[in-house]
Coordinates of C-alpha atoms in Angstrom, one line a residue:
M1 CA 18.2 -4.0 -33.2
T2 CA 19.6 -6.6 -30.6
A3 CA 21.1 -9.6 -31.1
A4 CA 19.0 -13.5 -29.9
P5 CA 19.2 -14.9 -26.5
V6 CA 22.7 -16.6 -25.3
P7 CA 22.4 -19.7 -25.9
D8 CA 24.2 -21.3 -22.6
Q9 CA 23.4 -18.5 -20.5
A10 CA 19.9 -19.2 -18.6
P11 CA 17.7 -15.9 -19.1
T12 CA 16.9 -14.7 -15.5
R13 CA 13.3 -13.8 -14.7
T14 CA 13.6 -10.0 -12.8
R15 CA 10.7 -9.3 -15.4
Y16 CA 8.5 -11.1 -13.5
W17 CA 8.8 -9.4 -10.3
V18 CA 8.7 -5.9 -11.8
L19 CA 5.2 -7.0 -12.8
F20 CA 4.1 -8.9 -9.5
L21 CA 5.6 -5.1 -7.7
L22 CA 2.9 -3.6 -10.6
C23 CA -0.1 -5.8 -10.3
L24 CA 0.5 -4.9 -6.6
L25 CA 0.3 -1.2 -7.7
A26 CA -2.9 -1.8 -9.5
M27 CA -4.6 -3.2 -6.7
I28 CA -4.2 -0.7 -4.7
T29 CA -5.2 1.6 -6.6
Y30 CA -8.4 0.0 -6.9
M31 CA -8.8 -0.5 -3.3
D32 CA -7.9 3.1 -3.1
R33 CA -10.7 4.6 -5.6
A34 CA -13.6 2.2 -4.1
A35 CA -12.9 2.9 -0.6
N36 CA -14.9 5.9 -1.1
G37 CA -17.8 4.2 -2.6
S38 CA -18.2 2.2 1.2
A39 CA -17.0 5.1 3.0
K40 CA -19.4 7.9 0.9
K41 CA -22.3 7.0 4.3
A42 CA -20.1 7.7 6.8
I43 CA -18.1 10.3 5.2
M44 CA -20.8 12.0 5.1
E45 CA -22.9 11.6 8.4
D46 CA -19.8 12.7 10.0
L47 CA -20.4 15.9 7.6
G48 CA -23.6 16.8 8.4
V49 CA -24.5 16.6 4.4
G50 CA -26.5 14.3 2.5
E51 CA -24.9 11.7 0.8
E52 CA -27.4 11.6 -2.4
D53 CA -24.4 14.7 -2.8
F54 CA -21.5 13.0 -3.0
F55 CA -20.8 12.7 -6.5
W56 CA -19.7 16.2 -6.8
V57 CA -16.3 14.0 -4.6
L58 CA -16.5 11.8 -7.3
I59 CA -16.6 14.1 -10.0
A60 CA -13.8 16.2 -7.9
F61 CA -11.4 13.1 -8.2
Q62 CA -12.6 12.3 -11.4
L63 CA -11.6 15.1 -13.4
A64 CA -8.8 15.6 -11.8
Y65 CA -7.5 12.0 -12.8
A66 CA -8.5 12.8 -16.4
M67 CA -6.6 16.2 -16.5
F68 CA -3.3 15.2 -14.7
E69 CA -2.8 11.6 -17.6
I70 CA -1.4 13.1 -20.5
P71 CA 0.7 15.1 -18.2
S72 CA 2.4 12.4 -16.2
G73 CA 2.5 10.3 -19.4
W74 CA 4.8 12.6 -20.8
L75 CA 7.0 12.0 -17.3
G76 CA 7.3 8.3 -17.6
D77 CA 8.0 8.7 -21.5
T78 CA 10.5 11.4 -20.6
R79 CA 11.6 11.0 -17.5
G80 CA 11.6 7.0 -17.2
P81 CA 8.8 5.1 -15.1
R82 CA 10.4 4.3 -12.0
S83 CA 10.2 8.0 -11.1
T84 CA 7.2 9.3 -11.9
L85 CA 5.1 6.4 -9.9
L86 CA 7.5 6.9 -7.4
R87 CA 6.5 10.6 -7.0
V88 CA 2.7 10.1 -7.8
V89 CA 2.4 7.0 -4.9
L90 CA 3.4 8.9 -2.6
W91 CA 1.4 12.1 -3.6
W92 CA -2.1 10.0 -3.4
S93 CA -0.9 8.2 0.0
L94 CA -1.3 11.8 1.7
F95 CA -4.6 12.7 0.1
V96 CA -5.8 9.6 0.5
G97 CA -4.9 9.7 4.4
L98 CA -6.0 13.4 4.8
T99 CA -9.1 11.5 3.8
G100 CA -9.5 10.4 7.1
F101 CA -9.4 14.2 8.9
V102 CA -12.6 15.6 7.0
G103 CA -15.3 16.1 9.2
T104 CA -12.0 16.8 12.4
S105 CA -10.6 19.7 13.6
Y106 CA -7.4 17.9 13.7
L107 CA -5.1 19.9 11.9
G108 CA -3.9 22.7 13.8
G109 CA -8.1 23.0 14.6
V110 CA -8.8 24.0 11.1
Y111 CA -12.3 22.1 10.6
L112 CA -12.6 20.4 7.0
G113 CA -16.1 21.1 6.1
F114 CA -17.5 18.9 2.9
T115 CA -15.5 21.9 0.8
A116 CA -12.1 19.9 1.9
L117 CA -13.6 17.2 1.3
I118 CA -14.1 17.6 -2.3
V119 CA -10.2 19.4 -3.3
I120 CA -8.8 17.0 -0.7
Q121 CA -9.9 14.8 -3.6
F122 CA -9.2 16.2 -6.6
F123 CA -5.5 16.4 -6.0
F124 CA -5.6 12.2 -4.6
G125 CA -6.8 12.9 -8.8
V126 CA -4.2 14.2 -9.4
G127 CA -1.7 11.1 -8.2
E128 CA -3.7 7.9 -9.0
A129 CA -3.8 9.4 -13.0
G130 CA 0.0 8.6 -13.2
A131 CA -0.4 5.3 -12.6
F132 CA -1.5 3.0 -15.8
P133 CA 0.1 5.5 -18.2
N134 CA 3.6 4.3 -16.7
I135 CA 2.1 0.8 -15.7
A136 CA 1.2 0.6 -19.8
K137 CA 5.1 1.8 -20.0
A138 CA 7.1 -0.3 -17.8
L139 CA 5.6 -2.8 -19.4
Y140 CA 5.9 -1.8 -22.5
N141 CA 10.0 -1.8 -21.3
W142 CA 10.3 -5.1 -19.5
F143 CA 8.4 -7.6 -21.3
P144 CA 8.6 -8.2 -24.9
A145 CA 5.8 -7.8 -27.6
A146 CA 4.4 -10.7 -28.0
D147 CA 3.2 -11.1 -24.0
R148 CA 2.7 -7.1 -23.9
G149 CA -0.8 -8.7 -24.2
F150 CA -0.9 -11.0 -21.5
A151 CA 1.0 -8.9 -19.1
K152 CA -1.4 -6.2 -19.3
S153 CA -4.4 -8.9 -19.1
I154 CA -2.5 -10.2 -15.2
I155 CA -2.9 -6.3 -14.5
W156 CA -5.9 -5.5 -15.2
M157 CA -6.6 -8.5 -13.9
S158 CA -5.3 -7.8 -10.2
A159 CA -6.9 -4.7 -10.6
R160 CA -10.2 -5.6 -10.6
F161 CA -9.8 -8.2 -8.4
M162 CA -9.1 -5.8 -5.3
G163 CA -11.6 -3.0 -6.5
G164 CA -14.4 -6.2 -6.2
L165 CA -12.8 -6.9 -3.3
T166 CA -12.9 -3.5 -1.5
P167 CA -15.8 -3.5 -0.3
L168 CA -16.4 -7.0 1.9
V169 CA -13.0 -5.5 2.9
W170 CA -13.5 -2.6 4.2
V171 CA -16.9 -4.7 5.9
V172 CA -14.5 -6.5 7.2
L173 CA -12.7 -3.7 8.8
T174 CA -15.1 -1.2 9.8
D175 CA -17.7 -4.0 11.5
W176 CA -15.6 -7.0 12.2
K177 CA -14.0 -8.3 15.5
I178 CA -12.2 -11.6 16.3
G179 CA -15.1 -13.8 16.5
G180 CA -17.7 -12.2 14.1
I181 CA -19.8 -9.3 13.6
H182 CA -19.4 -6.4 16.0
K183 CA -21.7 -5.6 18.6
P184 CA -22.6 -1.9 20.3
D185 CA -21.2 -2.0 23.2
A186 CA -23.1 -0.7 26.6
D187 CA -22.8 3.0 25.4
G188 CA -24.9 1.5 21.8
V189 CA -20.9 2.0 20.2
T190 CA -19.4 -0.5 18.0
T191 CA -15.4 -1.2 19.3
G192 CA -13.9 -1.4 15.1
L193 CA -11.6 0.2 13.7
S194 CA -13.8 3.5 11.9
W195 CA -13.8 4.5 8.1
R196 CA -11.3 7.3 9.7
G197 CA -8.6 4.1 10.5
A198 CA -9.5 2.1 7.5
M199 CA -8.7 5.3 5.5
W200 CA -5.3 6.1 6.9
L201 CA -4.0 1.9 6.5
F202 CA -4.7 2.4 2.9
A203 CA -3.0 4.8 3.1
S204 CA 0.2 3.4 5.0
V205 CA -0.5 0.9 2.2
A206 CA 1.1 2.3 -0.4
A207 CA 3.8 4.3 1.6
V208 CA 5.2 1.0 2.2
W209 CA 4.7 -0.1 -1.8
C210 CA 6.6 2.5 -2.5
F211 CA 9.8 1.8 -0.7
V212 CA 10.0 -1.7 -1.7
F213 CA 9.1 -0.6 -5.1
Y214 CA 12.5 2.2 -5.2
F215 CA 14.6 -0.5 -4.5
V216 CA 13.6 -3.3 -6.6
F217 CA 12.4 -1.1 -9.6
R218 CA 14.8 0.1 -13.3
N219 CA 13.2 2.4 -16.0
K220 CA 15.0 -0.3 -18.2
P221 CA 16.4 -3.8 -17.5
S222 CA 19.5 -3.0 -18.6
E223 CA 19.9 -0.5 -15.7
H224 CA 19.0 -3.7 -13.2
P225 CA 21.8 -5.9 -11.8
L226 CA 19.9 -9.0 -11.4
V227 CA 19.1 -8.8 -15.3
N228 CA 22.0 -11.6 -17.4
E229 CA 22.1 -10.7 -21.0
A230 CA 19.9 -13.4 -21.4
E231 CA 17.1 -11.6 -20.1
R232 CA 18.1 -8.3 -21.9
A233 CA 18.5 -10.5 -25.0
E234 CA 14.9 -12.7 -23.8
I235 CA 12.9 -8.8 -23.5
D236 CA 14.7 -6.7 -27.0
V237 CA 14.6 -8.7 -29.1
G238 CA 13.3 -7.5 -32.5
R239 CA 13.2 -3.5 -30.2
I240 CA 14.2 -1.0 -32.2
E241 CA 15.3 1.4 -29.1
A242 CA 14.9 5.3 -29.8
K243 CA 18.2 7.3 -30.2
G244 CA 18.6 10.2 -27.4
P245 CA 16.3 11.7 -24.7
V246 CA 12.1 10.5 -26.1
Q247 CA 10.6 13.8 -27.7
V248 CA 6.7 13.6 -27.6
P249 CA 5.5 14.2 -31.4
W250 CA 2.7 16.7 -30.1
G251 CA 1.3 17.0 -33.5
K252 CA 1.3 14.0 -34.8
L253 CA -1.0 12.7 -31.3
V254 CA -3.2 15.6 -32.2
R255 CA -3.6 14.7 -35.9
S256 CA -4.1 10.9 -35.5
R257 CA -8.0 10.0 -36.3
N258 CA -7.0 6.2 -34.9
L259 CA -5.8 7.5 -31.3
W260 CA -9.5 9.6 -31.5
A261 CA -11.1 6.8 -32.1
I262 CA -9.1 5.5 -29.3
C263 CA -10.0 8.1 -27.1
F264 CA -13.9 7.9 -27.8
M265 CA -13.7 4.0 -27.8
Y266 CA -13.1 4.7 -23.8
V267 CA -15.7 6.8 -22.8
V268 CA -17.7 3.9 -23.2
T269 CA -16.3 2.1 -20.8
N270 CA -16.2 4.6 -18.9
F271 CA -19.2 6.2 -19.1
C272 CA -21.2 2.6 -18.5
W273 CA -18.8 0.7 -15.7
Y274 CA -18.3 3.3 -13.4
F275 CA -21.6 2.9 -11.9
L276 CA -20.5 -0.6 -10.2
M277 CA -17.9 1.2 -8.3
Y278 CA -19.5 4.3 -7.1
F279 CA -23.1 3.7 -7.1
L280 CA -23.9 0.0 -7.2
P281 CA -23.2 -1.1 -3.6
R282 CA -25.8 2.2 -2.0
T283 CA -28.3 1.3 -4.4
L284 CA -27.8 -2.7 -3.1
Q285 CA -28.7 -1.8 0.1
T286 CA -31.7 0.5 -0.3
E287 CA -33.4 -1.3 -3.3
F288 CA -32.9 -5.1 -0.7
K289 CA -33.3 -3.4 1.6
K290 CA -34.6 -6.6 4.0
W291 CA -30.8 -8.0 3.7
T292 CA -29.4 -5.4 5.5
E293 CA -31.0 -6.4 8.3
E294 CA -29.1 -9.3 9.4
P295 CA -24.7 -9.4 9.0
N296 CA -25.2 -12.6 6.7
G297 CA -27.0 -10.0 4.7
R298 CA -24.9 -7.1 5.0
I299 CA -21.8 -9.2 3.9
L300 CA -23.9 -10.8 1.2
L301 CA -24.6 -7.8 0.0
A302 CA -20.9 -6.4 0.2
L303 CA -19.6 -9.0 -1.7
L304 CA -22.6 -8.7 -4.8
A305 CA -21.4 -5.5 -5.2
G306 CA -17.8 -6.4 -5.3
C307 CA -18.8 -9.5 -7.7
P308 CA -18.6 -7.5 -11.1
L309 CA -15.0 -6.1 -10.6
L310 CA -13.6 -9.9 -9.0
I311 CA -15.5 -11.8 -12.3
G312 CA -15.2 -8.8 -14.8
M313 CA -10.8 -9.5 -13.6
F314 CA -11.4 -13.2 -15.9
G315 CA -12.2 -11.0 -18.5
C316 CA -9.2 -8.9 -18.4
L317 CA -6.8 -11.8 -18.1
L318 CA -9.1 -13.7 -20.8
G319 CA -9.4 -10.7 -23.0
G320 CA -5.8 -10.6 -23.6
T321 CA -4.7 -13.4 -24.0
L322 CA -7.4 -13.9 -26.6
S323 CA -5.8 -11.3 -28.5
D324 CA -2.7 -12.4 -27.9
R325 CA -3.8 -15.9 -29.5
Y326 CA -5.3 -14.8 -32.3
I327 CA -3.1 -12.2 -33.9
R328 CA -0.2 -15.2 -33.1
R329 CA -2.9 -17.8 -35.4
T330 CA -3.6 -15.1 -38.3
G331 CA -1.2 -12.7 -37.9
D332 CA -4.2 -10.8 -38.6
R333 CA -3.4 -7.7 -35.6
K334 CA -5.8 -5.6 -36.7
W335 CA -8.7 -8.0 -35.6
G336 CA -7.0 -9.7 -33.2
R337 CA -7.7 -5.9 -30.8
R338 CA -11.3 -4.8 -32.6
L339 CA -13.0 -8.5 -32.2
F340 CA -12.6 -9.1 -28.7
G341 CA -13.4 -5.2 -28.0
M342 CA -16.7 -5.4 -29.8
I343 CA -17.5 -8.8 -28.0
G344 CA -16.8 -7.4 -24.9
Y345 CA -19.2 -3.8 -25.6
G346 CA -22.1 -5.9 -27.5
G347 CA -22.4 -8.2 -24.6
A348 CA -21.8 -5.7 -22.4
G349 CA -25.2 -3.3 -23.5
L350 CA -27.4 -6.8 -23.5
C351 CA -26.4 -7.8 -19.8
Y352 CA -27.6 -4.2 -18.3
F353 CA -30.8 -4.2 -20.7
A354 CA -31.3 -7.5 -19.2
A355 CA -30.8 -6.0 -15.5
A356 CA -33.0 -3.3 -15.8
G357 CA -35.8 -6.7 -17.5
V358 CA -35.0 -7.5 -14.6
K359 CA -35.9 -5.1 -12.0
L360 CA -39.1 -4.3 -14.0
A361 CA -40.1 -7.7 -13.5
D362 CA -39.3 -8.6 -10.3
P363 CA -37.9 -6.4 -8.4
D364 CA -37.0 -8.1 -5.3
N365 CA -34.5 -11.2 -7.1
L366 CA -31.8 -10.2 -5.6
F367 CA -30.0 -12.8 -6.8
L368 CA -31.1 -12.9 -11.2
F369 CA -29.6 -8.6 -10.3
A370 CA -26.8 -9.6 -9.4
F371 CA -26.2 -12.0 -12.0
F372 CA -26.5 -10.4 -14.7
L373 CA -24.3 -6.8 -13.4
V374 CA -22.0 -9.8 -12.6
L375 CA -21.9 -11.0 -16.6
M376 CA -21.9 -7.8 -17.7
G377 CA -18.6 -6.6 -15.6
F378 CA -17.0 -9.3 -17.4
M379 CA -18.1 -8.2 -21.0
N380 CA -17.5 -5.3 -19.7
D381 CA -13.2 -6.0 -19.1
L382 CA -12.8 -8.6 -22.1
I383 CA -12.0 -4.7 -23.9
M384 CA -9.4 -3.8 -21.0
A385 CA -6.1 -5.5 -22.2
P386 CA -6.5 -5.2 -26.0
A387 CA -8.0 -1.6 -25.6
W388 CA -4.4 -0.8 -23.8
A389 CA -1.9 -2.6 -25.6
V390 CA -3.4 -0.7 -29.0
C391 CA -2.3 2.5 -27.2
Q392 CA 1.6 -0.2 -27.5
D393 CA 0.5 -0.8 -30.6
I394 CA 0.8 2.6 -31.6
G395 CA 2.5 4.4 -29.4
R396 CA 6.1 2.1 -28.4
D397 CA 8.5 4.7 -27.5
Y398 CA 5.1 7.3 -27.0
A399 CA 3.4 4.3 -25.2
A400 CA 2.8 6.4 -21.4
T401 CA 1.8 9.9 -23.5
V402 CA -1.0 7.5 -25.7
S403 CA -1.9 5.6 -23.1
G404 CA -2.9 8.7 -21.1
A405 CA -4.3 10.8 -23.6
M406 CA -6.7 7.2 -23.7
N407 CA -7.3 7.6 -20.7
M408 CA -7.8 11.4 -19.8
F409 CA -10.1 11.6 -22.6
G410 CA -12.3 8.5 -21.6
N411 CA -12.7 10.1 -17.9
L412 CA -13.0 13.7 -18.5
V413 CA -16.0 13.0 -21.1
G414 CA -17.2 10.0 -19.7
A415 CA -16.6 9.6 -16.2
V416 CA -17.3 13.3 -15.0
S417 CA -20.5 12.9 -17.4
T418 CA -21.7 9.7 -15.7
L419 CA -21.0 10.4 -12.3
L420 CA -23.3 13.9 -13.2
I421 CA -26.1 12.5 -14.6
T422 CA -26.5 9.5 -13.4
G423 CA -26.2 11.4 -10.0
L424 CA -28.6 13.7 -10.7
L425 CA -31.1 10.4 -11.9
M426 CA -30.5 8.6 -8.9
K427 CA -31.2 11.5 -7.4
K428 CA -33.9 13.4 -9.2
Y429 CA -35.6 9.5 -9.6
P430 CA -34.1 6.8 -6.6
G431 CA -35.5 3.5 -6.9
T432 CA -36.0 0.9 -9.8
Q433 CA -37.5 4.7 -12.2
G434 CA -33.5 5.8 -11.9
I435 CA -32.1 2.0 -12.5
L436 CA -34.0 1.5 -15.5
I437 CA -33.2 5.5 -16.9
C438 CA -29.5 4.9 -16.3
F439 CA -29.2 1.1 -17.1
T440 CA -31.1 1.5 -20.7
M441 CA -29.1 5.0 -21.7
Y442 CA -25.6 2.9 -20.6
G443 CA -26.8 -0.1 -22.9
V444 CA -27.5 2.3 -26.1
V445 CA -24.3 3.2 -25.5
Y446 CA -22.3 0.0 -24.8
F447 CA -23.4 -0.4 -28.5
L448 CA -22.8 2.8 -29.6
G449 CA -19.3 1.2 -28.9
V450 CA -19.2 -1.6 -31.1
G451 CA -19.3 0.9 -34.1
L452 CA -16.5 2.6 -32.5
W453 CA -13.9 -0.6 -32.3
L454 CA -14.2 -0.5 -36.7
L455 CA -12.4 2.7 -36.6
I456 CA -9.1 1.3 -34.5
D457 CA -6.7 0.3 -36.1
P458 CA -3.4 -1.2 -34.3
T459 CA -1.9 -1.4 -37.0
K460 CA -1.1 2.1 -37.5
P461 CA 1.6 4.0 -35.1
I462 CA 1.4 7.4 -34.6
A463 CA 4.7 7.4 -36.0
G464 CA 3.8 6.5 -39.0
D465 CA 0.2 7.2 -40.0
S466 CA 1.0 7.5 -43.0
E467 CA 2.5 4.5 -43.8
P468 CA 1.1 1.3 -45.2
A469 CA -1.0 -0.9 -43.0
S470 CA -0.2 -3.7 -44.2
R471 CA 3.9 -5.1 -44.6
P472 CA 6.4 -7.5 -44.8
V473 CA 6.8 -9.5 -41.2
Q474 CA 10.2 -8.9 -40.1
A475 CA 12.0 -8.6 -36.7
T476 CA 11.7 -5.7 -36.2
E477 CA 9.3 -3.2 -34.2
E478 CA 6.9 -3.2 -37.0
S479 CA 6.4 -7.2 -36.5
E480 CA 7.2 -7.2 -32.7
T481 CA 3.3 -5.3 -32.0
V482 CA 2.3 -7.7 -34.5
T483 CA 2.4 -10.4 -31.2
G484 CA 1.8 -7.6 -29.0

């Protein structure tokens, strides 16, 4: 156990620069992912494939994203998040760049068609799978337990901010020039940045981040030259470091009922939320066509499509902050995590029901329809920081692996099923009928999620599931997660 902070030395604040870098990574992750929803019409037109079949591309991404969560988390736990994050970000930036070549024969005369796009998106998902588990590991290493919920909420706030802003950024990059919306030239061709150019720009941003990250980040505060003893003491107070290399207890992970409850809980978010990321932008354009006839209307729809994520970022911040505050005041870590997860899921389900009701009763009411979807995004995101903080609570030295297990299961079952079900439903029942079916289904699933939170106990770590959940508060790792 480490000593208290050095009294005559002002602590450095290097951990906040680390947090800033990780927030940028979360933003880039969602920017690159959300670009698919904005670019799909242009991509499919260049490929000569119907836009309604784009969900196969999304399924390929989500399958890979789910399958490689645990391996990426294991790498972060055993080899450190620094080398793992550098590898995965460089990997996915390569495949974001390759996406810009589909529909062409630029690469050695080889034509990249729809099948190539699916393969490219699969490998893009392989890379992105490593981001959030290793962010969780980095936060575990760099932040004291009392600040981990808050730090995780800042990460998700940043991710949602960029995910929500991307549809608007995309319109600005591809439809705008200095002075306003692009006008077709004499040949009827716009002079703006093509969707390919936008993809290459996004890929380059990720590559630049890797360059900066290489020089700034270290796996632990003890390895960083700019961290003084006082800051290390602040970060490590009460922490019990693992002796020797971390050995992930796979048997305990598989047998942990707590971890299985977390995994099924996270299925709910992935099943119900991905409509906002991949289907909402185009749904608004097709269901409220009169707004697409004017440039300002297109900008409005792009902004509304991103608003559930933009407002959701405040849900991320509020959920983590309130969870930590509740635990500090009551000492009850179990309900400090559960309560805001249950409120978030219950509220999100009601919002989906309300949005379906609006579409049924007043199908042309864009603003009321969008209002309930925006509120749904906020309510869903109340659970994000508590959910990921629970993984740190029970995972500790295996935080990346536990986070990866939750994200893998959630994406594999939740995201893939909703993309497949929603994609097929929207294809078979276009328009209001498909929306009503999907939204009713999502609302029911959210209410099932409320019950799943009751099965989660953040006071039982993976390494000690058989130990009593209640014990005296001590300055050890057990008490550390009480406030984290």
